[in-house]
């Protein structure tokens, strides 16, 4: 840690270092937030971004602590046998419903794609 102590002694270097840590941390955190709706490990990105920020900022340490606690609670809830059974039932019913929608579409329109259907009277 001699490197960091040296930087802390110089106000300009310390400020530059903190701005750099803030920039990298916020970028990783924003990437994690984007991955919550896009494919990717969103929670991991958020935790890594908060961990980067927590190296320099007390507010990020508190946020990281709360995020870890929330992740632990979510893990315990997900491993509950009743919750797993409920999620399995919901997934199977959702799959059956999606299959029924596809079959209904094929019965009404055959193998025509939606943008190639000429008779739209069914939808009006």
PDB file of C-alpha atoms in Angstrom:
ATOM      1  CA  UNK A   1       0.000   0.000   0.000  1.00  0.00           C
ATOM      2  CA  UNK A   2       2.989   2.318  -0.170  1.00  0.00           C
ATOM      3  CA  UNK A   3       1.850   3.323  -3.655  1.00  0.00           C
ATOM      4  CA  UNK A   4      -1.549   4.497  -2.399  1.00  0.00           C
ATOM      5  CA  UNK A   5      -0.005   6.260   0.605  1.00  0.00           C
ATOM      6  CA  UNK A   6       2.305   8.159  -1.719  1.00  0.00           C
ATOM      7  CA  UNK A   7      -0.630   9.260  -3.850  1.00  0.00           C
ATOM      8  CA  UNK A   8      -2.636  10.338  -0.772  1.00  0.00           C
ATOM      9  CA  UNK A   9       0.130  12.734   0.267  1.00  0.00           C
ATOM     10  CA  UNK A  10      -0.193  14.749  -2.943  1.00  0.00           C
ATOM     11  CA  UNK A  11      -3.595  16.479  -3.169  1.00  0.00           C
ATOM     12  CA  UNK A  12      -3.603  16.672  -6.986  1.00  0.00           C
ATOM     13  CA  UNK A  13      -2.647  13.014  -7.426  1.00  0.00           C
ATOM     14  CA  UNK A  14      -5.175  11.969  -4.781  1.00  0.00           C
ATOM     15  CA  UNK A  15      -7.974  13.868  -6.501  1.00  0.00           C
ATOM     16  CA  UNK A  16      -6.960  12.447  -9.890  1.00  0.00           C
ATOM     17  CA  UNK A  17      -6.857   8.929  -8.440  1.00  0.00           C
ATOM     18  CA  UNK A  18     -10.310   9.304  -6.883  1.00  0.00           C
ATOM     19  CA  UNK A  19     -11.749  10.662 -10.144  1.00  0.00           C
ATOM     20  CA  UNK A  20     -10.275   7.684 -11.993  1.00  0.00           C
ATOM     21  CA  UNK A  21     -11.689   5.208  -9.465  1.00  0.00           C
ATOM     22  CA  UNK A  22     -15.058   6.963  -9.639  1.00  0.00           C
ATOM     23  CA  UNK A  23     -15.081   6.871 -13.458  1.00  0.00           C
ATOM     24  CA  UNK A  24     -14.154   3.181 -13.676  1.00  0.00           C
ATOM     25  CA  UNK A  25     -16.534   2.214 -10.859  1.00  0.00           C
ATOM     26  CA  UNK A  26     -19.502   4.097 -12.291  1.00  0.00           C
ATOM     27  CA  UNK A  27     -18.809   2.670 -15.758  1.00  0.00           C
ATOM     28  CA  UNK A  28     -18.782  -0.911 -14.451  1.00  0.00           C
ATOM     29  CA  UNK A  29     -21.853  -0.184 -12.315  1.00  0.00           C
ATOM     30  CA  UNK A  30     -23.713   1.265 -15.313  1.00  0.00           C
ATOM     31  CA  UNK A  31     -22.724  -1.783 -17.348  1.00  0.00           C
ATOM     32  CA  UNK A  32     -24.196  -3.978 -14.629  1.00  0.00           C
ATOM     33  CA  UNK A  33     -27.420  -1.991 -14.683  1.00  0.00           C
ATOM     34  CA  UNK A  34     -27.623  -2.349 -18.466  1.00  0.00           C
ATOM     35  CA  UNK A  35     -27.021  -6.088 -18.134  1.00  0.00           C
ATOM     36  CA  UNK A  36     -30.023  -6.335 -15.816  1.00  0.00           C
ATOM     37  CA  UNK A  37     -32.231  -5.896 -18.914  1.00  0.00           C
ATOM     38  CA  UNK A  38     -29.760  -7.099 -21.551  1.00  0.00           C
ATOM     39  CA  UNK A  39     -28.056 -10.481 -21.586  1.00  0.00           C
ATOM     40  CA  UNK A  40     -25.206 -10.693 -19.129  1.00  0.00           C
ATOM     41  CA  UNK A  41     -24.352 -11.011 -15.450  1.00  0.00           C
ATOM     42  CA  UNK A  42     -26.006  -7.795 -14.266  1.00  0.00           C
ATOM     43  CA  UNK A  43     -25.832  -8.465 -10.527  1.00  0.00           C
ATOM     44  CA  UNK A  44     -22.160  -9.330 -10.799  1.00  0.00           C
ATOM     45  CA  UNK A  45     -21.482  -6.096 -12.702  1.00  0.00           C
ATOM     46  CA  UNK A  46     -23.284  -4.065 -10.062  1.00  0.00           C
ATOM     47  CA  UNK A  47     -21.383  -5.743  -7.229  1.00  0.00           C
ATOM     48  CA  UNK A  48     -18.012  -5.308  -8.968  1.00  0.00           C
ATOM     49  CA  UNK A  49     -18.789  -1.647  -9.710  1.00  0.00           C
ATOM     50  CA  UNK A  50     -19.723  -1.042  -6.079  1.00  0.00           C
ATOM     51  CA  UNK A  51     -16.587  -2.888  -4.919  1.00  0.00           C
ATOM     52  CA  UNK A  52     -14.426  -0.627  -7.094  1.00  0.00           C
ATOM     53  CA  UNK A  53     -16.158   2.464  -5.743  1.00  0.00           C
ATOM     54  CA  UNK A  54     -15.941   1.142  -2.162  1.00  0.00           C
ATOM     55  CA  UNK A  55     -12.149   1.269  -2.313  1.00  0.00           C
ATOM     56  CA  UNK A  56     -12.370   5.072  -2.109  1.00  0.00           C
ATOM     57  CA  UNK A  57     -15.873   6.105  -1.037  1.00  0.00           C
ATOM     58  CA  UNK A  58     -17.681   5.354   2.244  1.00  0.00           C
ATOM     59  CA  UNK A  59     -21.137   5.652   0.656  1.00  0.00           C
ATOM     60  CA  UNK A  60     -20.200   2.893  -1.791  1.00  0.00           C
ATOM     61  CA  UNK A  61     -19.056   0.678   1.089  1.00  0.00           C
ATOM     62  CA  UNK A  62     -22.480   1.046   2.699  1.00  0.00           C
ATOM     63  CA  UNK A  63     -24.242   0.389  -0.615  1.00  0.00           C
ATOM     64  CA  UNK A  64     -22.060  -2.670  -1.218  1.00  0.00           C
ATOM     65  CA  UNK A  65     -22.901  -3.984   2.246  1.00  0.00           C
ATOM     66  CA  UNK A  66     -26.648  -3.554   1.569  1.00  0.00           C
ATOM     67  CA  UNK A  67     -26.308  -5.166  -1.886  1.00  0.00           C
ATOM     68  CA  UNK A  68     -24.493  -8.182  -0.427  1.00  0.00           C
ATOM     69  CA  UNK A  69     -27.160  -8.559   2.261  1.00  0.00           C
ATOM     70  CA  UNK A  70     -29.934  -8.356  -0.356  1.00  0.00           C
ATOM     71  CA  UNK A  71     -28.160 -10.927  -2.535  1.00  0.00           C
ATOM     72  CA  UNK A  72     -27.856 -13.273   0.440  1.00  0.00           C
ATOM     73  CA  UNK A  73     -31.575 -12.914   1.216  1.00  0.00           C
ATOM     74  CA  UNK A  74     -32.444 -13.552  -2.441  1.00  0.00           C
ATOM     75  CA  UNK A  75     -30.253 -16.661  -2.475  1.00  0.00           C
ATOM     76  CA  UNK A  76     -31.933 -18.044   0.631  1.00  0.00           C
ATOM     77  CA  UNK A  77     -35.371 -17.328  -0.823  1.00  0.00           C
ATOM     78  CA  UNK A  78     -34.491 -18.934  -4.167  1.00  0.00           C
ATOM     79  CA  UNK A  79     -33.289 -22.110  -2.460  1.00  0.00           C
ATOM     80  CA  UNK A  80     -36.571 -22.495  -0.561  1.00  0.00           C
ATOM     81  CA  UNK A  81     -38.216 -25.733  -1.848  1.00  0.00           C
ATOM     82  CA  UNK A  82     -41.695 -24.166  -2.021  1.00  0.00           C
ATOM     83  CA  UNK A  83     -40.383 -21.251  -4.081  1.00  0.00           C
ATOM     84  CA  UNK A  84     -38.529 -23.581  -6.449  1.00  0.00           C
ATOM     85  CA  UNK A  85     -41.664 -25.684  -6.930  1.00  0.00           C
ATOM     86  CA  UNK A  86     -43.785 -22.572  -7.573  1.00  0.00           C
ATOM     87  CA  UNK A  87     -41.255 -21.228 -10.099  1.00  0.00           C
ATOM     88  CA  UNK A  88     -41.201 -24.567 -11.900  1.00  0.00           C
ATOM     89  CA  UNK A  89     -45.000 -24.631 -12.111  1.00  0.00           C
ATOM     90  CA  UNK A  90     -45.129 -21.033 -13.395  1.00  0.00           C
ATOM     91  CA  UNK A  91     -42.441 -21.788 -16.000  1.00  0.00           C
ATOM     92  CA  UNK A  92     -44.271 -24.892 -17.250  1.00  0.00           C
ATOM     93  CA  UNK A  93     -47.595 -23.030 -17.451  1.00  0.00           C
ATOM     94  CA  UNK A  94     -45.923 -20.133 -19.257  1.00  0.00           C
ATOM     95  CA  UNK A  95     -44.364 -22.548 -21.747  1.00  0.00           C
ATOM     96  CA  UNK A  96     -47.708 -24.250 -22.327  1.00  0.00           C
ATOM     97  CA  UNK A  97     -49.393 -20.872 -22.848  1.00  0.00           C
ATOM     98  CA  UNK A  98     -46.699 -19.782 -25.333  1.00  0.00           C
ATOM     99  CA  UNK A  99     -47.089 -23.093 -27.171  1.00  0.00           C
ATOM    100  CA  UNK A 100     -50.862 -22.629 -27.325  1.00  0.00           C
ATOM    101  CA  UNK A 101     -50.423 -19.132 -28.774  1.00  0.00           C
ATOM    102  CA  UNK A 102     -48.056 -20.464 -31.459  1.00  0.00           C
ATOM    103  CA  UNK A 103     -50.415 -23.327 -32.327  1.00  0.00           C
ATOM    104  CA  UNK A 104     -53.398 -20.927 -32.521  1.00  0.00           C
ATOM    105  CA  UNK A 105     -51.432 -18.648 -34.858  1.00  0.00           C
ATOM    106  CA  UNK A 106     -50.484 -21.593 -37.088  1.00  0.00           C
ATOM    107  CA  UNK A 107     -54.104 -22.801 -37.216  1.00  0.00           C
ATOM    108  CA  UNK A 108     -55.396 -19.360 -38.225  1.00  0.00           C
ATOM    109  CA  UNK A 109     -52.609 -18.229 -40.605  1.00  0.00           C
ATOM    110  CA  UNK A 110     -50.590 -21.319 -41.501  1.00  0.00           C
ATOM    111  CA  UNK A 111     -46.862 -20.721 -41.770  1.00  0.00           C
ATOM    112  CA  UNK A 112     -47.153 -17.089 -42.924  1.00  0.00           C
ATOM    113  CA  UNK A 113     -45.097 -14.673 -40.890  1.00  0.00           C
ATOM    114  CA  UNK A 114     -47.070 -11.847 -39.224  1.00  0.00           C
ATOM    115  CA  UNK A 115     -45.800  -9.193 -41.640  1.00  0.00           C
ATOM    116  CA  UNK A 116     -46.820 -11.369 -44.645  1.00  0.00           C
ATOM    117  CA  UNK A 117     -50.440 -11.927 -43.568  1.00  0.00           C
ATOM    118  CA  UNK A 118     -52.802 -10.368 -46.090  1.00  0.00           C
ATOM    119  CA  UNK A 119     -56.152 -10.921 -44.352  1.00  0.00           C
ATOM    120  CA  UNK A 120     -56.134  -8.854 -41.146  1.00  0.00           C
ATOM    121  CA  UNK A 121     -59.868  -9.243 -40.429  1.00  0.00           C
ATOM    122  CA  UNK A 122     -59.095 -11.553 -37.493  1.00  0.00           C
ATOM    123  CA  UNK A 123     -57.301  -8.721 -35.666  1.00  0.00           C
ATOM    124  CA  UNK A 124     -59.897  -5.986 -36.301  1.00  0.00           C
TER     125      UNK A 124
END
